[in-house]
Amino acid sequence: MGYTDLDQLAINTIRVLAVDATFKANSGHPGAPMGMAPVSHVLFNKFMNFNPQNPDWVNRDRFVLSNGHGCMLQYALLHLFGYKVSMDDLKSFRQLDSITPGHPEAHDTPGVEVTTGPLGQGFSNAVGLAIAQAHTAGVFNKPGYELINNYTYTFFGDGCAMEGIASEAASLAGHLKLGNLIAIYDDNHISIDGDTKCAFTEDVTKRFESYGWHTVWVKDGDNDLEGIEAAIKEAREVKDKPTMIRLTTTIGFGSKLQGTGGVHGNPLKADDCQQVKERFGFDPQQSFVVPQQVYDLYNKTASNGAAKEQEWNQLFEKYASEHKNEHADLARRISGKLPEGWEKSLPTYKSTDAAVASRKLSEAVLEKIHSVVPELVSGSADLTGSNNTRWKNAVDFQPPEYNIGDWSGRYLRYGVREHAMAAIMNGLAAYGTIIPAGGTFLNFVSYAAGALRLSALSRVRVIHVATHDSIGLGEDGPTHQPIETLAHFRALPNCMVWRPADGNETSAAYYSAITSKHTPSILALTRQNLPQLENSSIEGAMKGAYVALEAPNAQVTIISTGSEVSIAIEAAGYLKEKHNVAARVVSVPCFEVFDAQDKEYRLSVLPDGIPVLSVEALSTMGWERYAHEQFGLNRFGASGPYKEVYQKFEFTPEGISKRALATIDFYKGHTVRSPINRAFQQIL
Amino acid sequence: MGYTDLDQLAINTIRVLAVDATFKANSGHPGAPMGMAPVSHVLFNKFMNFNPQNPDWVNRDRFVLSNGHGCMLQYALLHLFGYKVSMDDLKSFRQLDSITPGHPEAHDTPGVEVTTGPLGQGFSNAVGLAIAQAHTAGVFNKPGYELINNYTYTFFGDGCAMEGIASEAASLAGHLKLGNLIAIYDDNHISIDGDTKCAFTEDVTKRFESYGWHTVWVKDGDNDLEGIEAAIKEAREVKDKPTMIRLTTTIGFGSKLQGTGGVHGNPLKADDCQQVKERFGFDPQQSFVVPQQVYDLYNKTASNGAAKEQEWNQLFEKYASEHKNEHADLARRISGKLPEGWEKSLPTYKSTDAAVASRKLSEAVLEKIHSVVPELVSGSADLTGSNNTRWKNAVDFQPPEYNIGDWSGRYLRYGVREHAMAAIMNGLAAYGTIIPAGGTFLNFVSYAAGALRLSALSRVRVIHVATHDSIGLGEDGPTHQPIETLAHFRALPNCMVWRPADGNETSAAYYSAITSKHTPSILALTRQNLPQLENSSIEGAMKGAYVALEAPNAQVTIISTGSEVSIAIEAAGYLKEKHNVAARVVSVPCFEVFDAQDKEYRLSVLPDGIPVLSVEALSTMGWERYAHEQFGLNRFGASGPYKEVYQKFEFTPEGISKRALATIDFYKGHTVRSPINRAFQQIL
C-alpha cells in the first residue's frame, strides 16, 4: 500500500524497456509486458523472496511466465533486480547467441526457472514446482524449522487458459490443494486472432472454481496497485487451495494500439514508441533508459532478498545440529550429488534367471533403489498397475485430509493427464530436490510430446516409464500400439530413449537416466516376458550398444532392441542350424548413449565388412543409421494375442532369418563399410 | 416411458454378451458395457435415427464411444441391431484380423463412426461431427427442407473427462452453442488407479457449465430408465447449447466386483460370469445367447430407422426439384467425388515469378480453390494471420447471434487448442461432407500427435497447414523451431508429410492432400520467402520427388526439401564454379508419395553410381532412406534473424558444398548403389 510516483515510474520503465527491445529487434511481443508491468512490480517488490546474487537458493519464491512470448517483461525485471542480465543483453533481445532469446530458456538466462513459450507449459511447470515445494516441505520441515515455504507464482494468458495441458494441470492442482500456488491470469481479451470472443467465451473463473481453486478478480489491473496487492495477499492467506487471480488488463497499455491484437506480436511503430515515452514522461529520443531511482528501488528489494537468504542459511545451519540426517540429505540434494553408492542397489541378473516383462524389471529397480535414492518421486497417469511404477510400501503424495497419503508421499497419482504429467515433471525436476519418474503407455507419451521437447530443450532430468512398448501389448490393438513413437523421440535432441532387452539392460537404463542430470529419458518397456540374455551386463548396456552374440566369420550382424533381441538371438541359431550361416547379434538399448561412445568402440560393435540388418517391431525410420537393411513395421499393428501378432508380422526366428539371408545375398561381392563410418561430422 | 421386463432383458443381454466376449478373449473391459447398457438401450431404441442396412446415410444420428475400451458395448449393439457384425464376430473379440478389435476402428467395423480408445479423442471427434452437422445444415437446409438435423451422441468416462483434449473441445463446443451435441458422462467413480478420489475430485458439472453447456444429472443410471429418457429428451430440446448428462452408474453392474476397479480392465472370473448370468436370468452354462424377443425388439428399431431413411430419401429427391444446385452439390459430396476440374484452379508459377513464403503460397491456393471446392472448411488454432489459412471473403463458422459469422461459415476459429483442433478435424472429415484444413505452427502439430495418429489409423482426409516449419522462423527461437517433427510424422504410417520448395510444389501438395481420400496430410510451410524453382512443376512434385537440377557426369546428388532446395541449387552452382564439381539436385517434397512411385522412376531420380547427400534444416533421422550422407540439425535451433541462424548452422551454399565434397571424397573408389535398391521389401 502507499504507492507513489516512483512505483509508477518503475512500472513505466518496464513498459518502455519492452517497447525499446522489441523495436530494436524488430520482433517480439510488447503487449503482454506493457499490460503486466503493474502486477509484476507489486508482486516482485512486495511479496517475492529471491536473491539475484544466488538464483539457485532453494527456498526462493518461484516465478513462471507461462505466456513466455512476453519475456521482455521477465528480462526487464531480471535486469532491474540485478540478475546477470545486463542492459547490453536487453539490447541483444532475440539476437543470435544472446541470453535474451525469443522465449525464456532456463539454461540460458539466470533467474529464469523453466523454459516457456509453448502455451500451457509454464502453467503446468508451476504446478510441478508447487508440488515439489509441498513435498520437500513435507519431508524436511520440522517444528521450529519451516525451511521450505516458498510460493510459486505464475502468469498466464488466454492462450494458456485455452490449452488442454493447463486444464489438466489446474484440475490436479485443485485436487492436491496446493495452497502455495498463485496463478495470475492476464485477462486482456486478446489473442492472436484478435478478440477472444471469437473462440473463448467460457467463464474461466467458474472453471477454476470447479477445480477447487480459490479465485479473486482484480478489475483494473492497469492502475489498481492496491487492489493487486490485496488480491495477492488474500491468495497467500488461502492455505488449502491454489488461487487464481483474474487480472483484467489492457494489452499494450500506453500504446496507440492498446487493447487490440495489433500490439500482441509486433513491435510498436516508431511514432507509437515516441508517443508511449512521452506519455510516460520519458525522453522520446532516448532508448533503453532506466532512471537511477528505479534501480535504487529494485536494489532495495534485491538486498532484502539477499538478507532473507542469509537468515535462511543460518536457520539451515541450526537445523544441522538438530536434524543431522535430514540436513545432510537436503544439502546433498541441493548440491546435485547422488547418494554415494546408490547404484549398488541396482538388480543384476544371470541368464538362468526367469523371463520377466521389462515393466516388471523396472518395478524391481524401483523396489530396490527407492530407499537409497530418496529424491526419486514416482507416479503414473492412471496406469499404476500396468506401468508397475509404485513400490510396495510407497505412500501417495496427497493432502493429508484425504487420508490416502500425505505431503511427504513419493507417489503421484497424475490421473489420465499425460501431457500435464510430463510438464509437471519438468517443474518437479526444475525445483532441484526431486528426480521425477512417471508412467504411461509408450503410445501415450505422444500426448505429452509438447512437454517432452521442453524437458530436452531445458535440460531437465525426468524419467518416463513407457510400458506396453510395441505390438507386444497384443489385444488392445493398433490404437495403443506405438509405431512411430521411438523414431519421434530418437529424433528429439537431448532425449535418451532406452529400450532394454532384459534385466541388466533395464538396470543400466535406470543408471543412465538417474545419472544424466541434464537429459530426460524415456524407458520403453514391455508388457510381455523377456528372457535374461547370456551376454548382457549393466556395463555393456551402459555403452548404449554391445555385442549380445559374437560369431566367428559372421556373414551378417543383426542389430535389435528390447523384446526383439532374444528373437534375433534365436534367429542366429536358426541361421546356423538351417543355413550354416554365422550371424552376430548386437543389442542397442539406447541410440543416444551409443552415439556418444568413441569410434573405436562403435566400430567394434558394428565392424566393417559385415552387412547389418536391424530388427525392431516399430517404424524402421532412423535405423539406417546403424543398419544397411531394416526390418520393422511401417504400418499400424493388429489386435490379437501378442504371439499371433508377432507371427503375423514375421517377427520370428524364421522371419528374421529370411531377411538376414536376403541381406547377405544383396551385399555379396560388395565392399561393406560399417554405418559408423561417415563422410563428415554432424553439427551438435 | 413404460419400460417392461423385455427392456430389462435386452439390457442384461448386452451385459452378458460383454461378459462372454471378454471372458472368451481373456482380455478386455467388461465394466463399462455393464454399466452403460441401460443408457445405450434407451438412447438407441428411443431416440437415435439410424439404418443398419446403410451405415453411411448422411443424416443418421452419430454415436461415438469415447471410452473406446468399452467397445464390447458398441459391438453388442451393432450386432443386435443387425449391422454386419455377426455372433461369430463377437466370439472373435480381440482376435487377429477380426472386425471386433480391442478398441473400435472406424474402417474395420460397419457402424463405428470414428476410431476411439485413446482417451479424450472420441469426445473431441463428436464435437467435430456436431460442427459438421451444423455447418452442413447451414449450407443445405432450406425452408421446408430440414435435410440435415441429426444429433451427435457421445459417451465418455472419467478418463476422457481428465484429458486436456476433451477440455479444449468442450470449451469450443460451448462457445459454438452446438445444440445438437449430447455428451453422456459415465460417472462411475472408477478409473484404472481405482477410486477417482485419488486424482479427480473436481466438479465436472460445474466445469461444463463454465463452458456454456446445459447439464442434467441422472442419479441412478443403473435402473432409472425413465430418468435417462427424460434427461435425453431435455437435452434434445435445448437447442442453443450442447448438453452434458452426468449419469451416475455402477461399473460392472451385476458382477461380484461391481463398483470396483477390479471390473474395469479385466474379464470376470468364471464363477462371477456364472453368477452374473444367474442374476440376470440367463443359463450359466451357455454363452453368447441372445433371446429372440431381444432380437425382435431391436429389429423393430432398425426397421424404423430404415423407414426414416426412406422418408429422407424422398425428401432429398423433392429437394432436387426446388434446389437443383444444392442437391447436386450435396449428392456429390456424399458420393465422395470431388468437383469436376477443380484442380485447374491450382496456381502455377514460372521461375521468373517473385519469391514468396510457402505459407503465402498456401494462402494463394486457398484463395483460388475455395470457390471450386465448397466442402473445404479452413481454420486455425489462433494463428490465422501467421498461418495464412483464411481466404479474403471467408465467413466464420459461428452461432449467428454473435454477429461475427454464421452456421454456413467455412472458417473455424479453434482457439489455442491444437490437440482438439486435430481431433475435431477427424470428426469433420468423418461426417462425410467436409474436407477440413487447420493451421498452427509445425512445432505445435506435436501437441496434436495423439489425434494425428488416429487420423492416419482411421484413414481420414484432414489437412494440417503447418507453417513456420524450421529454424527459418528466426527470432521466436528454439521453443518454436521444429527439429524432430518431420521425422516423427514421416514415421507415422499413412500420413503424408509435404514440405514444398516453391509455388508449384505447394499446389501439388494441395492436389495430393485433397485427392487422398483416406490419408491425412501435413503441409510444412515456411515463414520466409522462397524463390520459384527453374524445373519445378505440379506434375513433377506430384511424384513426391523429381530432379530439380540435372547435371551431366554429376559426382553427387543433393536431395533436399522446402526452403533448403533453392540453397542446394545455389550450392550446385558454387561447386561448379569453385571446385569444378558437377552436382545434381533432387527435390523431395513428400517421402510417402515418392515411395509409392515405381522403382524405375525412383532410380531415375536417385540413380546408381552417384552418392547422395541430403540437406534439410531439421533432424537427419530417416534421411538415410534416400541419402548416403545426411546434413541436418540434430540439436535445437537458435533465436535470431533467420538468415543469421541459417549461417550459424551452415545451411548455406558453402556449408552444403563442403559436405558434398566430403561425400564425394568418401565414396571415391567405392561402388555406389542407389539407396532405392534394397535387399527386401517391407511389410505394408
Tab-separated table of C-alpha atoms in Angstrom, chain A residues 51-365:
chain	number	residue	atom	x	y	z
A	51	ASN	CA	18.256	-13.219	-4.133
A	52	PRO	CA	19.537	-12.131	-7.548
A	53	GLN	CA	23.065	-12.936	-6.396
A	54	ASN	CA	22.090	-16.576	-5.930
A	55	PRO	CA	19.335	-17.607	-8.327
A	56	ASP	CA	19.673	-21.171	-7.003
A	57	TRP	CA	18.647	-20.553	-3.384
A	58	VAL	CA	16.361	-23.458	-2.733
A	59	ASN	CA	13.656	-21.618	-0.778
A	60	ARG	CA	13.305	-18.729	-3.228
A	61	ASP	CA	9.831	-17.975	-4.484
A	62	ARG	CA	9.435	-19.323	-7.989
A	63	PHE	CA	8.135	-17.225	-10.847
A	64	VAL	CA	6.995	-18.721	-14.137
A	65	LEU	CA	5.970	-16.658	-17.138
A	66	SER	CA	3.685	-19.139	-18.833
A	67	ASN	CA	2.843	-16.634	-21.557
A	68	GLY	CA	6.537	-16.799	-22.427
A	69	HIS	CA	6.204	-14.645	-25.531
A	70	GLY	CA	6.002	-11.746	-23.073
A	71	CYS	CA	9.570	-12.490	-21.990
A	72	MET	CA	10.785	-8.898	-22.295
A	73	LEU	CA	8.801	-8.398	-19.104
A	74	GLN	CA	10.891	-11.047	-17.382
A	75	TYR	CA	14.193	-9.915	-18.882
A	76	ALA	CA	13.470	-6.324	-17.805
A	77	LEU	CA	12.702	-7.458	-14.258
A	78	LEU	CA	15.813	-9.613	-14.075
A	79	HIS	CA	17.893	-6.691	-15.259
A	80	LEU	CA	16.365	-4.206	-12.825
A	81	PHE	CA	16.811	-6.505	-9.852
A	82	GLY	CA	20.474	-7.098	-10.662
A	83	TYR	CA	20.471	-10.629	-12.030
A	84	LYS	CA	23.254	-11.220	-14.546
A	85	VAL	CA	21.192	-9.726	-17.351
A	86	SER	CA	22.848	-6.518	-18.500
A	87	MET	CA	21.491	-3.600	-20.483
A	88	ASP	CA	23.518	-4.938	-23.398
A	89	ASP	CA	21.689	-8.221	-23.024
A	90	LEU	CA	18.394	-6.356	-23.304
A	91	LYS	CA	19.714	-4.620	-26.402
A	92	SER	CA	20.514	-8.061	-27.839
A	93	PHE	CA	16.934	-9.254	-27.372
A	94	ARG	CA	16.151	-12.010	-29.887
A	95	GLN	CA	19.643	-11.848	-31.392
A	96	LEU	CA	21.835	-14.837	-32.142
A	97	ASP	CA	23.580	-16.369	-29.118
A	98	SER	CA	22.237	-13.761	-26.700
A	99	ILE	CA	20.922	-14.695	-23.247
A	100	THR	CA	17.653	-12.967	-24.118
A	101	PRO	CA	16.138	-15.315	-26.709
A	102	GLY	CA	12.658	-15.013	-28.189
A	103	HIS	CA	11.157	-17.088	-25.407
A	104	PRO	CA	12.627	-17.647	-21.922
A	105	GLU	CA	15.092	-20.521	-21.704
A	106	ALA	CA	16.020	-21.726	-18.261
A	107	HIS	CA	19.541	-22.825	-19.099
A	108	ASP	CA	20.379	-19.555	-20.862
A	109	THR	CA	19.287	-16.850	-18.504
A	110	PRO	CA	19.979	-16.537	-14.757
A	111	GLY	CA	16.696	-16.221	-12.911
A	112	VAL	CA	14.552	-17.991	-15.494
A	113	GLU	CA	13.193	-21.058	-13.706
A	114	VAL	CA	11.751	-23.008	-16.627
A	115	THR	CA	11.647	-22.726	-20.390
A	116	THR	CA	8.323	-21.375	-21.587
A	117	GLY	CA	6.587	-20.110	-24.680
A	118	PRO	CA	4.720	-23.152	-25.953
A	119	LEU	CA	1.430	-22.275	-24.348
A	120	GLY	CA	0.168	-24.036	-21.259
A	121	GLN	CA	3.580	-25.476	-20.394
A	122	GLY	CA	4.702	-22.872	-17.898
A	123	PHE	CA	1.428	-23.023	-16.012
A	124	SER	CA	1.867	-26.785	-15.700
A	125	ASN	CA	5.525	-26.433	-14.731
A	126	ALA	CA	4.338	-24.115	-11.965
A	127	VAL	CA	2.052	-26.853	-10.663
A	128	GLY	CA	5.108	-29.109	-10.619
A	129	LEU	CA	7.167	-26.504	-8.763
A	130	ALA	CA	4.366	-26.138	-6.220
A	131	ILE	CA	4.106	-29.896	-5.739
A	132	ALA	CA	7.875	-30.004	-5.294
A	133	GLN	CA	7.693	-27.326	-2.629
A	134	ALA	CA	4.912	-29.104	-0.759
A	135	HIS	CA	6.723	-32.429	-0.966
A	136	THR	CA	10.106	-31.039	0.053
A	137	ALA	CA	8.461	-29.222	2.955
A	138	GLY	CA	6.673	-32.423	3.888
A	139	VAL	CA	9.957	-34.284	4.041
A	140	PHE	CA	12.237	-31.692	5.608
A	141	ASN	CA	10.241	-29.160	7.627
A	142	LYS	CA	10.303	-29.814	11.368
A	143	PRO	CA	8.847	-27.980	14.344
A	144	GLY	CA	10.694	-24.671	14.531
A	145	TYR	CA	12.199	-25.239	11.110
A	146	GLU	CA	9.934	-24.115	8.328
A	147	LEU	CA	12.806	-24.484	5.935
A	148	ILE	CA	10.795	-24.819	2.781
A	149	ASN	CA	7.853	-22.460	2.480
A	150	ASN	CA	8.264	-20.687	-0.817
A	151	TYR	CA	5.384	-19.708	-3.051
A	152	THR	CA	5.103	-20.409	-6.748
A	153	TYR	CA	3.682	-17.625	-8.876
A	154	THR	CA	2.786	-17.931	-12.495
A	155	PHE	CA	1.415	-15.514	-15.054
A	156	PHE	CA	-0.718	-16.957	-17.789
A	157	GLY	CA	-2.776	-15.540	-20.608
A	158	ASP	CA	-5.797	-16.516	-22.646
A	159	GLY	CA	-3.677	-18.791	-24.799
A	160	CYS	CA	-2.501	-20.829	-21.816
A	161	ALA	CA	-6.052	-20.883	-20.493
A	162	MET	CA	-7.283	-22.477	-23.725
A	163	GLU	CA	-4.618	-25.206	-23.824
A	164	GLY	CA	-5.714	-28.593	-22.548
A	165	ILE	CA	-2.454	-29.193	-20.746
A	166	ALA	CA	-3.197	-26.257	-18.458
A	167	SER	CA	-6.687	-27.590	-17.785
A	168	GLU	CA	-5.214	-30.927	-16.787
A	169	ALA	CA	-2.651	-29.318	-14.510
A	170	ALA	CA	-5.200	-26.961	-12.953
A	171	SER	CA	-7.547	-29.831	-12.189
A	172	LEU	CA	-4.772	-31.759	-10.476
A	173	ALA	CA	-3.570	-28.685	-8.584
A	174	GLY	CA	-7.096	-28.191	-7.270
A	175	HIS	CA	-7.308	-31.814	-6.216
A	176	LEU	CA	-3.960	-31.533	-4.449
A	177	LYS	CA	-4.988	-28.326	-2.627
A	178	LEU	CA	-1.708	-26.601	-3.438
A	179	GLY	CA	-2.075	-23.555	-1.222
A	180	ASN	CA	1.352	-22.250	-2.197
A	181	LEU	CA	0.432	-21.865	-5.859
A	182	ILE	CA	-0.803	-18.492	-7.110
A	183	ALA	CA	-1.669	-18.140	-10.773
A	184	ILE	CA	-2.334	-14.712	-12.195
A	185	TYR	CA	-4.473	-14.710	-15.314
A	186	ASP	CA	-3.804	-11.853	-17.702
A	187	ASP	CA	-7.404	-11.361	-18.733
A	188	ASN	CA	-6.815	-8.992	-21.629
A	189	HIS	CA	-9.376	-10.411	-24.072
A	190	ILE	CA	-6.840	-10.538	-26.874
A	191	SER	CA	-5.197	-13.469	-28.548
A	192	ILE	CA	-3.535	-13.656	-31.944
A	193	ASP	CA	-6.815	-13.953	-33.803
A	194	GLY	CA	-7.999	-10.773	-32.107
A	195	ASP	CA	-10.807	-10.506	-29.585
A	196	THR	CA	-11.140	-13.731	-27.600
A	197	LYS	CA	-14.885	-13.583	-28.163
A	198	CYS	CA	-14.292	-15.376	-31.472
A	199	ALA	CA	-13.296	-18.622	-29.761
A	200	PHE	CA	-13.082	-18.288	-26.000
A	201	THR	CA	-16.201	-17.220	-24.193
A	202	GLU	CA	-16.161	-19.648	-21.279
A	203	ASP	CA	-16.251	-18.461	-17.671
A	204	VAL	CA	-12.630	-19.023	-16.654
A	205	THR	CA	-13.213	-18.125	-13.022
A	206	LYS	CA	-16.050	-20.599	-12.694
A	207	ARG	CA	-13.910	-23.255	-14.337
A	208	PHE	CA	-11.105	-22.767	-11.830
A	209	GLU	CA	-13.654	-22.901	-9.035
A	210	SER	CA	-14.896	-26.208	-10.415
A	211	TYR	CA	-11.331	-27.498	-10.000
A	212	GLY	CA	-11.346	-26.422	-6.338
A	213	TRP	CA	-9.341	-23.235	-6.696
A	214	HIS	CA	-9.843	-20.039	-4.752
A	215	THR	CA	-10.440	-17.128	-7.119
A	216	VAL	CA	-10.154	-13.347	-6.912
A	217	TRP	CA	-10.870	-10.728	-9.553
A	218	VAL	CA	-8.935	-7.503	-9.921
A	219	LYS	CA	-10.962	-5.456	-12.345
A	220	ASP	CA	-8.417	-2.768	-13.133
A	221	GLY	CA	-5.071	-4.462	-13.472
A	222	ASP	CA	-3.684	-1.434	-15.269
A	223	ASN	CA	-3.930	1.012	-12.405
A	224	ASP	CA	-5.226	-0.526	-9.190
A	225	LEU	CA	-1.955	-1.359	-7.449
A	226	GLU	CA	-3.682	-1.556	-4.082
A	227	GLY	CA	-6.215	-3.991	-5.494
A	228	ILE	CA	-3.447	-6.123	-6.936
A	229	GLU	CA	-1.622	-6.140	-3.639
A	230	ALA	CA	-4.779	-7.053	-1.734
A	231	ALA	CA	-5.536	-9.890	-4.132
A	232	ILE	CA	-2.080	-11.413	-3.804
A	233	LYS	CA	-2.260	-11.014	-0.030
A	234	GLU	CA	-5.595	-12.815	0.042
A	235	ALA	CA	-4.227	-15.559	-2.166
A	236	ARG	CA	-1.264	-16.125	0.124
A	237	GLU	CA	-3.577	-16.453	3.094
A	238	VAL	CA	-5.645	-19.202	1.500
A	239	LYS	CA	-3.547	-22.178	2.518
A	240	ASP	CA	-5.719	-25.088	1.449
A	241	LYS	CA	-6.347	-24.156	-2.167
A	242	PRO	CA	-4.396	-22.761	-5.052
A	243	THR	CA	-5.558	-19.313	-6.066
A	244	MET	CA	-6.312	-17.919	-9.482
A	245	ILE	CA	-6.297	-14.136	-9.668
A	246	ARG	CA	-8.184	-12.887	-12.663
A	247	LEU	CA	-6.446	-9.671	-13.551
A	248	THR	CA	-8.217	-7.649	-16.191
A	249	THR	CA	-5.631	-5.650	-18.074
A	250	THR	CA	-5.201	-3.681	-21.254
A	251	ILE	CA	-2.754	-5.328	-23.599
A	252	GLY	CA	-0.106	-2.882	-24.772
A	253	PHE	CA	-1.133	-0.324	-22.146
A	254	GLY	CA	0.117	3.062	-23.305
A	255	SER	CA	0.360	2.256	-26.994
A	256	LYS	CA	-1.891	3.870	-29.557
A	257	LEU	CA	-2.999	0.330	-30.326
A	258	GLN	CA	-3.578	-0.657	-26.718
A	259	GLY	CA	-6.342	-3.187	-26.221
A	260	THR	CA	-6.032	-4.588	-29.746
A	261	GLY	CA	-4.354	-7.554	-31.387
A	262	GLY	CA	-2.075	-5.098	-33.183
A	263	VAL	CA	0.111	-4.802	-30.115
A	264	HIS	CA	0.289	-8.505	-29.271
A	265	GLY	CA	3.002	-9.894	-31.502
A	266	ASN	CA	4.505	-6.933	-33.314
A	267	PRO	CA	6.787	-4.101	-32.174
A	268	LEU	CA	5.284	-0.666	-31.954
A	269	LYS	CA	5.806	1.669	-34.874
A	270	ALA	CA	8.418	4.400	-34.373
A	271	ASP	CA	5.861	7.146	-33.779
A	272	ASP	CA	3.996	4.993	-31.297
A	273	CYS	CA	7.239	4.319	-29.408
A	274	GLN	CA	7.761	8.062	-29.115
A	275	GLN	CA	4.187	8.617	-28.066
A	276	VAL	CA	4.500	5.965	-25.336
A	277	LYS	CA	7.667	7.521	-23.976
A	278	GLU	CA	6.162	10.977	-23.897
A	279	ARG	CA	3.056	9.680	-22.218
A	280	PHE	CA	5.142	8.024	-19.534
A	281	GLY	CA	7.456	11.011	-19.084
A	282	PHE	CA	10.469	9.531	-20.866
A	283	ASP	CA	12.630	11.298	-23.408
A	284	PRO	CA	11.263	10.144	-26.783
A	285	GLN	CA	14.703	10.472	-28.344
A	286	GLN	CA	16.364	8.053	-25.917
A	287	SER	CA	16.140	4.324	-25.668
A	288	PHE	CA	16.938	1.748	-23.019
A	289	VAL	CA	16.823	4.253	-20.200
A	290	VAL	CA	16.397	3.291	-16.549
A	291	PRO	CA	16.057	6.157	-14.061
A	292	GLN	CA	18.513	5.709	-11.200
A	293	GLN	CA	15.751	5.880	-8.597
A	294	VAL	CA	14.160	2.823	-10.219
A	295	TYR	CA	17.407	0.903	-9.994
A	296	ASP	CA	17.676	2.022	-6.361
A	297	LEU	CA	14.177	0.851	-5.553
A	298	TYR	CA	14.749	-2.540	-7.127
A	299	ASN	CA	18.167	-2.856	-5.497
A	300	LYS	CA	16.486	-2.441	-2.172
A	301	THR	CA	14.198	-5.349	-2.875
A	302	ALA	CA	17.181	-7.368	-4.059
A	303	SER	CA	19.095	-6.559	-0.868
A	304	ASN	CA	16.139	-7.618	1.228
A	305	GLY	CA	16.138	-10.881	-0.689
A	306	ALA	CA	19.832	-11.399	-0.038
A	307	ALA	CA	19.213	-10.809	3.644
A	308	LYS	CA	16.359	-13.316	3.604
A	309	GLU	CA	18.664	-15.903	2.146
A	310	GLN	CA	21.231	-15.126	4.860
A	311	GLU	CA	18.595	-15.711	7.543
A	312	TRP	CA	17.621	-18.920	5.840
A	313	ASN	CA	21.216	-20.086	5.700
A	314	GLN	CA	21.505	-19.547	9.439
A	315	LEU	CA	18.326	-21.488	10.039
A	316	PHE	CA	19.578	-24.292	7.835
A	317	GLU	CA	22.843	-24.357	9.771
A	318	LYS	CA	20.970	-24.615	13.036
A	319	TYR	CA	18.836	-27.379	11.523
A	320	ALA	CA	22.030	-29.390	11.081
A	321	SER	CA	22.504	-29.603	14.809
A	322	GLU	CA	19.029	-30.985	15.497
A	323	HIS	CA	18.322	-32.920	12.312
A	324	LYS	CA	21.665	-34.121	11.127
A	325	ASN	CA	20.491	-36.713	8.618
A	326	GLU	CA	17.815	-34.539	7.103
A	327	HIS	CA	20.244	-31.661	6.853
A	328	ALA	CA	22.779	-33.840	5.099
A	329	ASP	CA	20.158	-35.214	2.760
A	330	LEU	CA	18.790	-31.815	1.772
A	331	ALA	CA	22.273	-30.318	1.430
A	332	ARG	CA	23.246	-33.202	-0.813
A	333	ARG	CA	20.155	-32.802	-2.958
A	334	ILE	CA	20.777	-29.083	-3.322
A	335	SER	CA	24.364	-29.794	-4.367
A	336	GLY	CA	23.066	-32.015	-7.146
A	337	LYS	CA	25.016	-35.058	-5.970
A	338	LEU	CA	23.513	-38.512	-5.863
A	339	PRO	CA	23.819	-40.638	-2.722
A	340	GLU	CA	27.159	-42.425	-2.532
A	341	GLY	CA	26.978	-45.962	-3.870
A	342	TRP	CA	23.267	-45.917	-4.687
A	343	GLU	CA	23.964	-47.802	-7.904
A	344	LYS	CA	24.990	-50.881	-5.933
A	345	SER	CA	21.297	-51.411	-5.298
A	346	LEU	CA	20.528	-51.906	-8.969
A	347	PRO	CA	19.467	-55.515	-9.527
A	348	THR	CA	21.609	-57.743	-11.737
A	349	TYR	CA	20.599	-60.932	-13.496
A	350	LYS	CA	22.090	-64.159	-14.765
A	351	SER	CA	20.908	-65.756	-17.977
A	352	THR	CA	19.437	-68.592	-15.935
A	353	ASP	CA	17.064	-66.230	-14.151
A	354	ALA	CA	13.408	-66.312	-15.098
A	355	ALA	CA	11.941	-64.456	-18.034
A	356	VAL	CA	10.253	-61.251	-16.836
A	357	ALA	CA	8.459	-58.387	-18.589
A	358	SER	CA	10.638	-55.301	-18.602
A	359	ARG	CA	7.841	-53.291	-16.943
A	360	LYS	CA	8.262	-55.730	-14.034
A	361	LEU	CA	12.038	-55.396	-14.235
A	362	SER	CA	11.524	-51.662	-13.964
A	363	GLU	CA	9.388	-52.214	-10.902
A	364	ALA	CA	12.172	-54.361	-9.427
A	365	VAL	CA	14.602	-51.486	-9.914
